[in-house]
Coordinates of C-alpha atoms in Angstrom, one line a residue:
Chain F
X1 CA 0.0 0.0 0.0
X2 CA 1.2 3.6 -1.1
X3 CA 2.6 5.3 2.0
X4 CA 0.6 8.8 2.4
X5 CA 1.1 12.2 3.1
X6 CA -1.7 14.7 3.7
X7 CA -0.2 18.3 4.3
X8 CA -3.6 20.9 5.2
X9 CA -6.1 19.9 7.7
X10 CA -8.5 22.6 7.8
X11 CA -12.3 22.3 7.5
X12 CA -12.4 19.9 4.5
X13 CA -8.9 18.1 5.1
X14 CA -9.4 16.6 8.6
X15 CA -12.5 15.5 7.4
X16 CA -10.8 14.0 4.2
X17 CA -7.6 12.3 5.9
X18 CA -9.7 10.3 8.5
X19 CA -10.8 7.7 5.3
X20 CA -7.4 7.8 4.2
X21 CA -5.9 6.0 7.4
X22 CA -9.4 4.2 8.0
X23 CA -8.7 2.2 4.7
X24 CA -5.3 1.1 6.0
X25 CA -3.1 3.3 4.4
X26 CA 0.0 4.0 6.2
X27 CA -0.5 8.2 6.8
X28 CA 1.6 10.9 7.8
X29 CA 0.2 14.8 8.3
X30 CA 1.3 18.0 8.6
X31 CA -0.8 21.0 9.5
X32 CA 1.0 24.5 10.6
X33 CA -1.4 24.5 13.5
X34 CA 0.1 21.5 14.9
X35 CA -3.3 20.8 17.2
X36 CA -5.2 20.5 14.4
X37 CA -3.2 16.6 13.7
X38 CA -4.3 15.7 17.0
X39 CA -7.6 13.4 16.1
X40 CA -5.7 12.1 13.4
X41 CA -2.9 11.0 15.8
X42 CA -5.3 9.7 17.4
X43 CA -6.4 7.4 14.6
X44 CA -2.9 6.0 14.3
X45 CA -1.1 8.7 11.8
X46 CA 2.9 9.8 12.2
X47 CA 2.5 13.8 12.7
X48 CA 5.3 15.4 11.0
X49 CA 6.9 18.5 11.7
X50 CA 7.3 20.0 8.2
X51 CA 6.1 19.0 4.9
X52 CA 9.6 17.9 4.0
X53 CA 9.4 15.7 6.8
X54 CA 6.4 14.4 5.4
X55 CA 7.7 14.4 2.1
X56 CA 10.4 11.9 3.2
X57 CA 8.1 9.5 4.6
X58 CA 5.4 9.3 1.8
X59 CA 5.2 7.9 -1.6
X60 CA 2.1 10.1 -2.4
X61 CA 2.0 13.5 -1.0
X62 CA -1.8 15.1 -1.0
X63 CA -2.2 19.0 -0.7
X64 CA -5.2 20.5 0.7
X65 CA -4.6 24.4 1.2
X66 CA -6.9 27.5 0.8
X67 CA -5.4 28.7 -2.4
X68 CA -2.6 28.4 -5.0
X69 CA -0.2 30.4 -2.1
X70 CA -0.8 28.0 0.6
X71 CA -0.2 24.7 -2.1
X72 CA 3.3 26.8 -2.7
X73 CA 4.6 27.5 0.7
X74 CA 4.5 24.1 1.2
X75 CA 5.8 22.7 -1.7
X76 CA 8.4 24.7 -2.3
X77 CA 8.9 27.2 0.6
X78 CA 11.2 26.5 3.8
X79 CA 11.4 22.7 4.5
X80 CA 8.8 22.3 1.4
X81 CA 7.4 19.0 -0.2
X82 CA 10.6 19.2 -2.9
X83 CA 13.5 19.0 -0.6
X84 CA 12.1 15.6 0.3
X85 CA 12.1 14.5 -3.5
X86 CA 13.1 10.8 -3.2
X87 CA 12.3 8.4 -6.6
X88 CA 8.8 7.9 -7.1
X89 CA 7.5 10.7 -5.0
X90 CA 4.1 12.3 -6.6
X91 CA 1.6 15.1 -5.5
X92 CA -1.7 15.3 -5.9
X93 CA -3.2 18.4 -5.3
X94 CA -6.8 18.6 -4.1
X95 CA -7.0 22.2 -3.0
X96 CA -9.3 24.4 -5.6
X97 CA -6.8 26.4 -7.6
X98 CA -7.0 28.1 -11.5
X99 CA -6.0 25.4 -14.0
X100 CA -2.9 28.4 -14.8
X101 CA -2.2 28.0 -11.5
X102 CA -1.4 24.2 -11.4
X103 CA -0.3 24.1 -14.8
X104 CA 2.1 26.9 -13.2
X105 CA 2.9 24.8 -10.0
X106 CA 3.2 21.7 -12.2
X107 CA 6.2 22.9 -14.1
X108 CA 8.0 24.1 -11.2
X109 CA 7.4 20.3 -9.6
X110 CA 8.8 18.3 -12.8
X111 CA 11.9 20.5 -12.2
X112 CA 12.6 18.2 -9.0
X113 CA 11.1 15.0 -11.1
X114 CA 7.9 15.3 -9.3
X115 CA 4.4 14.8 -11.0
X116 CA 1.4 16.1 -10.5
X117 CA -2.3 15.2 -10.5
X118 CA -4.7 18.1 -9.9
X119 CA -7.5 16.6 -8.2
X120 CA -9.8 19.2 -6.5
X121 CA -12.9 17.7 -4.9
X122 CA -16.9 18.8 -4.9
X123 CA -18.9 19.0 -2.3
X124 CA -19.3 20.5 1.8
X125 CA -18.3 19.4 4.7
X126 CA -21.1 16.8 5.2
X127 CA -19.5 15.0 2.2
X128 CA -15.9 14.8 3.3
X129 CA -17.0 13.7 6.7
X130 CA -19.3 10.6 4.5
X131 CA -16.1 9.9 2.2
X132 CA -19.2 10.9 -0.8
X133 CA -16.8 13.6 -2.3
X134 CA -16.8 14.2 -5.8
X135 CA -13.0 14.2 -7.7
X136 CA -12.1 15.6 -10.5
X137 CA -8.6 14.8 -11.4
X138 CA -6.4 16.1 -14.4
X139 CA -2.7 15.2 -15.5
X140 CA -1.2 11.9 -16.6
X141 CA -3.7 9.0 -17.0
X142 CA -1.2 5.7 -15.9
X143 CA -0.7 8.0 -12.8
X144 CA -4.1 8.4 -12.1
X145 CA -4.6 4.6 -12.8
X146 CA -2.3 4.2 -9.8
X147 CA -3.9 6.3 -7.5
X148 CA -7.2 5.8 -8.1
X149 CA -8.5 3.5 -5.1
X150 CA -6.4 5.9 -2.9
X151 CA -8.6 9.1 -4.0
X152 CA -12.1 6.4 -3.6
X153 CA -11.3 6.5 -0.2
X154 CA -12.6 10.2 0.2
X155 CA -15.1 9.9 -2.6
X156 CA -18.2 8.8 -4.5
X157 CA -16.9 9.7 -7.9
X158 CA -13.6 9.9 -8.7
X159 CA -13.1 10.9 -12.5
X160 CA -10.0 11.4 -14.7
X161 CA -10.7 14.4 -17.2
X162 CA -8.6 15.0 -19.1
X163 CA -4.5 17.0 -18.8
X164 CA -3.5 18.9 -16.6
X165 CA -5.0 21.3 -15.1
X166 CA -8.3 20.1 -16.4
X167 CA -9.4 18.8 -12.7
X168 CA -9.0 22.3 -11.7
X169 CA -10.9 23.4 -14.6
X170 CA -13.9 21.5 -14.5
X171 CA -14.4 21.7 -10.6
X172 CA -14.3 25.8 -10.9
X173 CA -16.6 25.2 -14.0
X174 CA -18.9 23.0 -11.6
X175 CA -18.6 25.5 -8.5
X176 CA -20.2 28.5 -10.9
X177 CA -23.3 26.2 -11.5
X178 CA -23.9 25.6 -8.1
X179 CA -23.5 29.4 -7.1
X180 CA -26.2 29.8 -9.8
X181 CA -28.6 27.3 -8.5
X182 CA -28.3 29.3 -4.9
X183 CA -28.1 32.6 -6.6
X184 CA -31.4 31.6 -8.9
X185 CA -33.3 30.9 -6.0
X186 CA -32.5 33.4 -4.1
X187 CA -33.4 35.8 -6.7
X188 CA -36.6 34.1 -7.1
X189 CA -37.7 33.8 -3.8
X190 CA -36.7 37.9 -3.3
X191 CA -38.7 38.7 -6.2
X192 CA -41.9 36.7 -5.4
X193 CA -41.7 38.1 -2.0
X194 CA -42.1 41.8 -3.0
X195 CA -45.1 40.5 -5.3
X196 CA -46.9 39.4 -2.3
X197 CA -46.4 35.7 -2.4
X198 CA -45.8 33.7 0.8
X199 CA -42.8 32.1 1.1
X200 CA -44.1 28.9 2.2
X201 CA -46.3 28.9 -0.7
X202 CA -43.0 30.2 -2.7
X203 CA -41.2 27.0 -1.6
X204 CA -44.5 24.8 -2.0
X205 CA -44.3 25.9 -6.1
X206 CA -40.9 25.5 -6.3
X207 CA -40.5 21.7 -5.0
X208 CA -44.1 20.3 -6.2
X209 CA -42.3 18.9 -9.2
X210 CA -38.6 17.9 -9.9
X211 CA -37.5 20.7 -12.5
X212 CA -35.5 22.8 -9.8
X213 CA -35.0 20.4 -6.8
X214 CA -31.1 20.3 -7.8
X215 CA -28.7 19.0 -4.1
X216 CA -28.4 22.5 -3.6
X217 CA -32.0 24.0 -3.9
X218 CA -33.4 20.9 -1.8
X219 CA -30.1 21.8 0.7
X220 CA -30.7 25.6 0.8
X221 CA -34.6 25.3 1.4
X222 CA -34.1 23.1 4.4
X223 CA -32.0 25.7 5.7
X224 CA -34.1 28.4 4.8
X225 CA -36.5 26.3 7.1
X226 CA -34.3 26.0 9.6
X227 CA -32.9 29.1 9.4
X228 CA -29.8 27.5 9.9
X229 CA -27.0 29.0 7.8
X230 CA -23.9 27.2 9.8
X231 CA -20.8 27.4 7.1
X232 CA -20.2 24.2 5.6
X233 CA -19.4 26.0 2.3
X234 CA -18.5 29.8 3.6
X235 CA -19.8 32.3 1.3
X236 CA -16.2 34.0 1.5
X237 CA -14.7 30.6 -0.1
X238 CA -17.2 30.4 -3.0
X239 CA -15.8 34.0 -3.3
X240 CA -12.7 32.9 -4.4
X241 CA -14.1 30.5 -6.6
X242 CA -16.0 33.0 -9.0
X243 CA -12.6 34.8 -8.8
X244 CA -10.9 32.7 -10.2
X245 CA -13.9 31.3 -12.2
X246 CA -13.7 35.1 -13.8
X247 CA -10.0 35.0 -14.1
X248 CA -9.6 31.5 -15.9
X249 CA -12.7 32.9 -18.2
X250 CA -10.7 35.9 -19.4
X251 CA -7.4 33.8 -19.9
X252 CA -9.4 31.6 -21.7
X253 CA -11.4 34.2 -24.3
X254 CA -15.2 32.9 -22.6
X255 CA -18.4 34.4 -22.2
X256 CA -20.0 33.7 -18.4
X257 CA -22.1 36.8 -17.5
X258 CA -24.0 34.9 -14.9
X259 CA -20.8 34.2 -13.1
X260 CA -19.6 37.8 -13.7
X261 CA -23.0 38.9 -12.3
X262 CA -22.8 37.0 -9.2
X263 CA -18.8 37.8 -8.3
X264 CA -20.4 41.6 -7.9
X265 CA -23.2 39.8 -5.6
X266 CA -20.9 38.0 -4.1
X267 CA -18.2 41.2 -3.5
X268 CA -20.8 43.0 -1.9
X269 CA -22.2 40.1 0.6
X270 CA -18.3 39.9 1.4
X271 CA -17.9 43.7 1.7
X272 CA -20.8 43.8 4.4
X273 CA -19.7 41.5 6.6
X274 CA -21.2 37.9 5.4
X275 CA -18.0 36.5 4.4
X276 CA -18.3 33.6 7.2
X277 CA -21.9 32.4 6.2
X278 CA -23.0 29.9 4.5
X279 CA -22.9 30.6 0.8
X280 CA -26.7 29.6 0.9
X281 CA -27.3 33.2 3.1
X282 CA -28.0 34.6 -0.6
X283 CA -31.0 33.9 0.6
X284 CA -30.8 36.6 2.7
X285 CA -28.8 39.0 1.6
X286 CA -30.6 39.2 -1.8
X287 CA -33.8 40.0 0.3
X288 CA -31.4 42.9 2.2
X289 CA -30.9 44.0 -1.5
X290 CA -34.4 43.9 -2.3
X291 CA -35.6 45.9 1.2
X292 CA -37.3 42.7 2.4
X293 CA -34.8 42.6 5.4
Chain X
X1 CA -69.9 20.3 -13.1
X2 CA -69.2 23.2 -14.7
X3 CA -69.5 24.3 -17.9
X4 CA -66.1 25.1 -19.3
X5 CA -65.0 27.6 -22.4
X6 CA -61.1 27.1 -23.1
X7 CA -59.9 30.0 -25.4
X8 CA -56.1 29.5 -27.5
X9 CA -55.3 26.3 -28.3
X10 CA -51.4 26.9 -29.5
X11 CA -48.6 24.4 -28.0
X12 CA -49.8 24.4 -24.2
X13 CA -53.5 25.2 -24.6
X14 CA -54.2 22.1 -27.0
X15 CA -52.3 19.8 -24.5
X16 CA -54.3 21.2 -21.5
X17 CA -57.6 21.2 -23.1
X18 CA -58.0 17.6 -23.6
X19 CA -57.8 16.6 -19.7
X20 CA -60.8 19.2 -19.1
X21 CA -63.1 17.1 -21.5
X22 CA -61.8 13.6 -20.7
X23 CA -62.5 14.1 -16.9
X24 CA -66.1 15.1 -18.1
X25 CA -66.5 18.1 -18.2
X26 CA -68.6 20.0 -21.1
X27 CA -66.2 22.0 -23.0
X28 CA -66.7 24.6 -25.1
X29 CA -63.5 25.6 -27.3
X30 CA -62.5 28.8 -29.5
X31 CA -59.1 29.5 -31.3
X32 CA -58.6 32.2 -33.5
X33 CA -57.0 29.7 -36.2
X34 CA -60.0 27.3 -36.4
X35 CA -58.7 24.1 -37.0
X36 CA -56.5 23.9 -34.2
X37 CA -59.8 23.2 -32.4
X38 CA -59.9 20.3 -34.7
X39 CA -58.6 17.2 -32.2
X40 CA -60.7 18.8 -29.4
X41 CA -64.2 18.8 -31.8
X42 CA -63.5 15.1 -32.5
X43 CA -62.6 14.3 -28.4
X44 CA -66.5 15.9 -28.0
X45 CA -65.9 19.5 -27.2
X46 CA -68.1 22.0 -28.8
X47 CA -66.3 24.8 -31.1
X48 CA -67.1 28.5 -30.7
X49 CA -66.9 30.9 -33.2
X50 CA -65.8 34.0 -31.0
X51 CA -64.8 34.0 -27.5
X52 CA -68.2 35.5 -26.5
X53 CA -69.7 32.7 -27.6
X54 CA -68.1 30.5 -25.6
X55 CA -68.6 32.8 -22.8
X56 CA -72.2 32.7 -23.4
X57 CA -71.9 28.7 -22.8
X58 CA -69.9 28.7 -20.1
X59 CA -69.8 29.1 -16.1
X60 CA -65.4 29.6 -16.3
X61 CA -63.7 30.9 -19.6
X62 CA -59.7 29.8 -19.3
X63 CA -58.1 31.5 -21.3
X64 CA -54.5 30.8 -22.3
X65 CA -52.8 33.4 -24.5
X66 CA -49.3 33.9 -25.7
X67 CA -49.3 37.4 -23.8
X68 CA -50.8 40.2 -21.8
X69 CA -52.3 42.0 -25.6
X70 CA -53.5 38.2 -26.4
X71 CA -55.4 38.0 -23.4
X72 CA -56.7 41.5 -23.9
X73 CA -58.3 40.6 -27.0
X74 CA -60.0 38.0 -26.2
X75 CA -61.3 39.5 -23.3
X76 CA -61.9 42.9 -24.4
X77 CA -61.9 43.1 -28.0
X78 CA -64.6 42.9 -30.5
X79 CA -67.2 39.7 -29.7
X80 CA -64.9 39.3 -26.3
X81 CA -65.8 38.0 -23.3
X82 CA -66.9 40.2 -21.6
X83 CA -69.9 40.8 -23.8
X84 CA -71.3 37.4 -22.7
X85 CA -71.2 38.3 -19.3
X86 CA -73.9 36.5 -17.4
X87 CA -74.5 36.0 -13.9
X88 CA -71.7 33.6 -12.2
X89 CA -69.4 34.3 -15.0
X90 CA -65.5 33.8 -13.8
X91 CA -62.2 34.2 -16.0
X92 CA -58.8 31.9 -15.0
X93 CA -55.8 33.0 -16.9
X94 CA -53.4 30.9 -17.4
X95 CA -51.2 32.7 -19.6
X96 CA -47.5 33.6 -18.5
X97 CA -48.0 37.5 -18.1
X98 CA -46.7 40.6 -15.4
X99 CA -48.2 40.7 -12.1
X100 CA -49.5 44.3 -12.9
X101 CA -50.8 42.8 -16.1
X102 CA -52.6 40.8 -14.2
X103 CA -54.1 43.3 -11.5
X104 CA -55.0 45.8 -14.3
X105 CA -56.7 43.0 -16.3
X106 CA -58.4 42.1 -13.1
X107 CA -59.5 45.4 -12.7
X108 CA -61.2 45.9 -15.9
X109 CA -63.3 42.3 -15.6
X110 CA -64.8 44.1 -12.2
X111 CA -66.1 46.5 -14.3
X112 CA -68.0 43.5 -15.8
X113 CA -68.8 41.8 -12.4
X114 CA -66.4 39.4 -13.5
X115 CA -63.9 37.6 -11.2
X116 CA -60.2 36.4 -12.4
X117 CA -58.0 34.0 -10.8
X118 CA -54.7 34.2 -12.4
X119 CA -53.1 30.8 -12.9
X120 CA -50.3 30.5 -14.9
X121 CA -48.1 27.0 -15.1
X122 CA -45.1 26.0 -15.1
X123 CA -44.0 22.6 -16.9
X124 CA -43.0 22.0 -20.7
X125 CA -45.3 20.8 -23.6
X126 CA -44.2 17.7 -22.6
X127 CA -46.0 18.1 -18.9
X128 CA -49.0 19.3 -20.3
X129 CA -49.4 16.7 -22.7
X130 CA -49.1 14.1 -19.0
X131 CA -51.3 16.6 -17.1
X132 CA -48.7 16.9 -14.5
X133 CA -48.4 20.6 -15.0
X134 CA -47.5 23.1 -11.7
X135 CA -50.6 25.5 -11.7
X136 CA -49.9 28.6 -8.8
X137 CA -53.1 30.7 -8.2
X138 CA -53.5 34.7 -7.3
X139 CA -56.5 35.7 -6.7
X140 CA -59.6 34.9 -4.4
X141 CA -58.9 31.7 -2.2
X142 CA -62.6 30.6 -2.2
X143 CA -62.9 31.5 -5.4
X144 CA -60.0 28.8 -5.8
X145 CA -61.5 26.2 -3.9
X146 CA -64.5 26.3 -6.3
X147 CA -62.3 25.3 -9.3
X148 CA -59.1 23.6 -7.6
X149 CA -60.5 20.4 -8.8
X150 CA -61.0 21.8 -12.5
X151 CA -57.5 23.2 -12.5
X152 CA -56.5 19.6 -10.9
X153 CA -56.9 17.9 -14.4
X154 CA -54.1 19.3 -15.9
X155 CA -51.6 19.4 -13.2
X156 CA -49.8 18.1 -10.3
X157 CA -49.5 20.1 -8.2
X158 CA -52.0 23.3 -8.0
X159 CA -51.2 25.8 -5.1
X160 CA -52.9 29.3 -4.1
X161 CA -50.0 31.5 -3.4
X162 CA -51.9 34.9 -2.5
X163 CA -53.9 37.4 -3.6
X164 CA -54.4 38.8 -7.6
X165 CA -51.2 38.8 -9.6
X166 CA -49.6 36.3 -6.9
X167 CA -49.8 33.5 -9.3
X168 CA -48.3 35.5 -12.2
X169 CA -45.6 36.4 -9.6
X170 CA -44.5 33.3 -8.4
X171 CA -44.8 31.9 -12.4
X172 CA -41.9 34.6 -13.3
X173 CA -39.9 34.0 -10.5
X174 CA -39.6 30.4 -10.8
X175 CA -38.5 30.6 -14.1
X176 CA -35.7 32.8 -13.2
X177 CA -34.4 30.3 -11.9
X178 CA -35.1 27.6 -14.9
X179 CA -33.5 30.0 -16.9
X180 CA -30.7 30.1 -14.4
X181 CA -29.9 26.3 -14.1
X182 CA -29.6 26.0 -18.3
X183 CA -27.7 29.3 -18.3
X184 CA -25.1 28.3 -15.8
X185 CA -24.9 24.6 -17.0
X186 CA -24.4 26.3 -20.6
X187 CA -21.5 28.5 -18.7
X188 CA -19.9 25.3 -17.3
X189 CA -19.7 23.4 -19.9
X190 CA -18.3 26.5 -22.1
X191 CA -15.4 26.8 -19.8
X192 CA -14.6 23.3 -18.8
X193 CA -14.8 22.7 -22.7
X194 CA -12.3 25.7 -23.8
X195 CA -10.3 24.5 -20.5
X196 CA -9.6 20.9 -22.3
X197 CA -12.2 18.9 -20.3
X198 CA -14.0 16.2 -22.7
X199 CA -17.3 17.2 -22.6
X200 CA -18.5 13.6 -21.7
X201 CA -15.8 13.7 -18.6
X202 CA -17.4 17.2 -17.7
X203 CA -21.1 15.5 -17.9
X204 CA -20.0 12.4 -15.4
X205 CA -18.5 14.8 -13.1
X206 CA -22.4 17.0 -13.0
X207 CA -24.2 13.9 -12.9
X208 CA -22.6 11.7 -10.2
X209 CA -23.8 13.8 -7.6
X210 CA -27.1 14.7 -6.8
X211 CA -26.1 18.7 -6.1
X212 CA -27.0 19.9 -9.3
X213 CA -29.5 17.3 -11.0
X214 CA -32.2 19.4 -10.9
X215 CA -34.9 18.3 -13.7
X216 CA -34.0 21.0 -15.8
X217 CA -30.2 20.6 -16.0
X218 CA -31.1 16.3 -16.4
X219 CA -33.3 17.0 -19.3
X220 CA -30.6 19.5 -20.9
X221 CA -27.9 17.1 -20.0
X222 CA -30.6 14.7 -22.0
X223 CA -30.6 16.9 -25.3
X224 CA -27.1 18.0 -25.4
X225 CA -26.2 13.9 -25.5
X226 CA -29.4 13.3 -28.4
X227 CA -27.9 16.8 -30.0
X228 CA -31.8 17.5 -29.9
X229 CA -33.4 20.9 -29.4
X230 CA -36.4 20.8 -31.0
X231 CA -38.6 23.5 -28.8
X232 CA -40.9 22.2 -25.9
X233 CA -40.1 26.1 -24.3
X234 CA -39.0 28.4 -27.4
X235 CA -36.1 30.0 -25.9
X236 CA -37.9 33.4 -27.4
X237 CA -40.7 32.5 -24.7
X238 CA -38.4 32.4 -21.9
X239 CA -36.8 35.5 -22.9
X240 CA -40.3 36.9 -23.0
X241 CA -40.5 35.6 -19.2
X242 CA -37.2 37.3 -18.7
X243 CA -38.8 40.5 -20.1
X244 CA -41.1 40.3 -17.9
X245 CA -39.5 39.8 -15.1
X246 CA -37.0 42.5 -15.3
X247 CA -40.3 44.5 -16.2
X248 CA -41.9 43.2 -12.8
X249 CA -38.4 43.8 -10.7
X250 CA -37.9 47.5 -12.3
X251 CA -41.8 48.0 -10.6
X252 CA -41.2 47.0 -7.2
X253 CA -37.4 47.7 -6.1
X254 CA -36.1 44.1 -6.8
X255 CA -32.3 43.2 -7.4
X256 CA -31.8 40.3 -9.9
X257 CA -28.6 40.6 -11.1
X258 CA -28.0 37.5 -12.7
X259 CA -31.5 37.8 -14.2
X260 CA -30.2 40.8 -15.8
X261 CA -27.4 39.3 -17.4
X262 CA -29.2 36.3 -18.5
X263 CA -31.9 39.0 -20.2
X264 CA -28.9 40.1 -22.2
X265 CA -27.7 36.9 -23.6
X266 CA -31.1 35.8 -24.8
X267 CA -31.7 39.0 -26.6
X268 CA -28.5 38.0 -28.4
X269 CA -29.8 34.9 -28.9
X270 CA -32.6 35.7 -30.2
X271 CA -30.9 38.5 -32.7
X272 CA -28.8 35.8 -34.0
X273 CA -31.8 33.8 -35.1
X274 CA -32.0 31.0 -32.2
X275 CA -34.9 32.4 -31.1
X276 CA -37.5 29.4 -32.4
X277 CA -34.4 26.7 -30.5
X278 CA -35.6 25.4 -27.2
X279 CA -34.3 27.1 -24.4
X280 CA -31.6 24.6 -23.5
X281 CA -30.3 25.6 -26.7
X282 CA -28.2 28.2 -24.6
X283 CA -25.4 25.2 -24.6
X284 CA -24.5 25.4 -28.3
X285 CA -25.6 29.5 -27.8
X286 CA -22.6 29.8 -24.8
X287 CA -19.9 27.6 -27.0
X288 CA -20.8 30.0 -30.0
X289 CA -20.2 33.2 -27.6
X290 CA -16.7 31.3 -26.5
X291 CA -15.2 30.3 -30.2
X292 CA -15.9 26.9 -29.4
X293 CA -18.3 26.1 -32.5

């Protein structure tokens, strides 16, 4: 069995490593908040001190940092990933970056003889904690082959794409639909509101038949109903996403105006202090828009 | 039971109609274009020559119009409804039109003694052809209750969601968000495409997880695989809709950004001659914008 290395256990990483070590892989982390290893210590894993550390000890070492920056710093800042090149070492990277990005950070790893795989992942909280994530995973396909029942640990799907950077690509692609399908509703329900519908009736309309009752509608009314708007997705993350969503799109030479559209909602929800919501609390924050709130 | 008169039997009306006579009820039909009454005459229904004749005949007058000026003739116009006004006489409209449409056509019936519920539906050709349409109701709530079970024949679901214009409301708003979930699935699949992702790879990603499946993206999904787009919801109807609800969210102070932008792609759309496509259409619409076809 590959010997593993996860470097990032934040939100979706702790939740991720668990079925990593829980499948019998040999496991190794590293997190720069060293209390943040202690479950996983728990569970049996090495706790390194350094991702070169980690490096040393690992065939496979797995990324799962905030943005491009954070994959950087520990690849190949102070006592990064490639001072611990060794034959045979590979990284997969699951943290959501631009495909420039890992194209970028790809080149700068085959310097050292290291490959890549860029292999973000869909889905909250609730589906890293199940092992039901969905990943996406770009760059060589033999590679891929090889790691394949490593990345089913974590996940429900787990689909080669295409080169690399494509994982990247189509998991930024993916995150713009399901701002939409949150955005959409919210919109909706504003605008239905001011017209004098009630909402219950609103919601009654909306899931009496299957056209619109995506995951994230179904998700986002139960929270509505609940009033529950806990960050398992942060609004402040999905941020990013359209970010870079807007940045690959004008690499690229295409046309999203939805997206562009909702990185201005989404600006403004950030700029007023709803950064730490769910990204569902479009809900509310269109209605604050609208004068409903 | 009551006596019914059905007047415009285009794509929708003359897959609605049918269910009204089938669950026995005595129907009296009139389409401006007489032989689309045609099928209806030979299921039993009785074929008016104006829409005050079938007033005359009738205890409710549905009336289901391509727009607000459709539904003004009928109603208004020479040898209109209103003309066989008689005692009892009630109008349900279930043509897609603006809340104040609604209100002011309301209004002018009362002149007339003539009560409107305003019903519009949601669902494709395909939906009314099953009589599993979604059928949201503004207007009086007993009034409703009188002819829920009429409405019943041709729908699934039938909801009062407030008072006049309500219905029309909720009708707009929901397909913001049907136009929403094509849009941004079009957007997706445009950048994950000029990104390098097989479209087919880009597909099993969106489908293995339940977060986006929505009815609307599974049925696109559906076409863009059969490469079929024959119309069941002309994308120049939807951008109607979206007409109208930009119309509707100028009136009362409502922010819908991504509305907005969507407005602006289907007016391109339909400049470039898609107009007659169905809606879903937007995929080959987005990859045209992006150089990809």
């Amino acid at each position: 069995m590959h010997k593993v290395g996860f470097i990032g256990l934040g939100l979706m990483g702790s939740r991720m490593a668990p079925h990593i070590i829980n499948a019998g892989y040999p496991l190794t982390v590293y997190n720069r908040t060293a209390s943040k290893a202690d479950a996983l210590k728990e569970l049996g894993a090495v706790v390194a001190s350094s991702p070169v550390e980690a490096a040393k000890s690992s065939d496979v070492v797995i990324t799962m940092m905030t943005d491009a920056k954070g994959v950087e710093a520990v690849l190949f800042g102070e006592n990064g990933v490639v001072n611990g090149q060794h034959d045979g070492l590979v990284v997969i990277d699951m943290s959501t970056i631009a495909p420039d990005q890992s194209i970028s950070i790809a080149e700068r790893l085959s310097e050292y003889g290291i490959p890549l795989l860029d292999s973000p992942v869909g889905g909250s909280i609730d589906s890293a904690e199940a092992g039901k994530l969905a990943i996406m995973v770009g760059g060589d396909e033999d590679l891929f082959n090889i790691y394949h029942d490593l990345l089913s640990t974590m996940s429900q799907t787990v689909v080669h794409v295409g080169g690399q950077g494509s994982g990247t690509a189509i998991k930024l692609a993916r995150n713009l639909a399901v701002a939409a399908h949150a955005e959409s509703l919210a919109e909706t329900l504003a605008l239905a509101a001011k017209c004098g519908v009630d909402i219950d009736k609103a919601i009654e309309v909306i899931t009496g038949n299957p056209s619109l009752t995506s995951g994230v509608v179904t998700r986002m009314i139960g929270q509505i109903e609940a009033d529950d708007f806990a960050p398992r997705f942060a609004l402040q993350n999905l941020r990013k996403d359209l970010d870079l969503i807007i940045h690959t799109a004008n690499a690229m030479d295409v046309s999203v105006p939805t997206a562009a559209a909702m990185n201005q909602v989404y600006n403004s929800a950030v700029a007023q202090g709803y950064g730490e919501e769910d990204f569902t609390f479009v809900y509310h924050f269109l209605r604050r828009m609208s004068g409903l709130e």
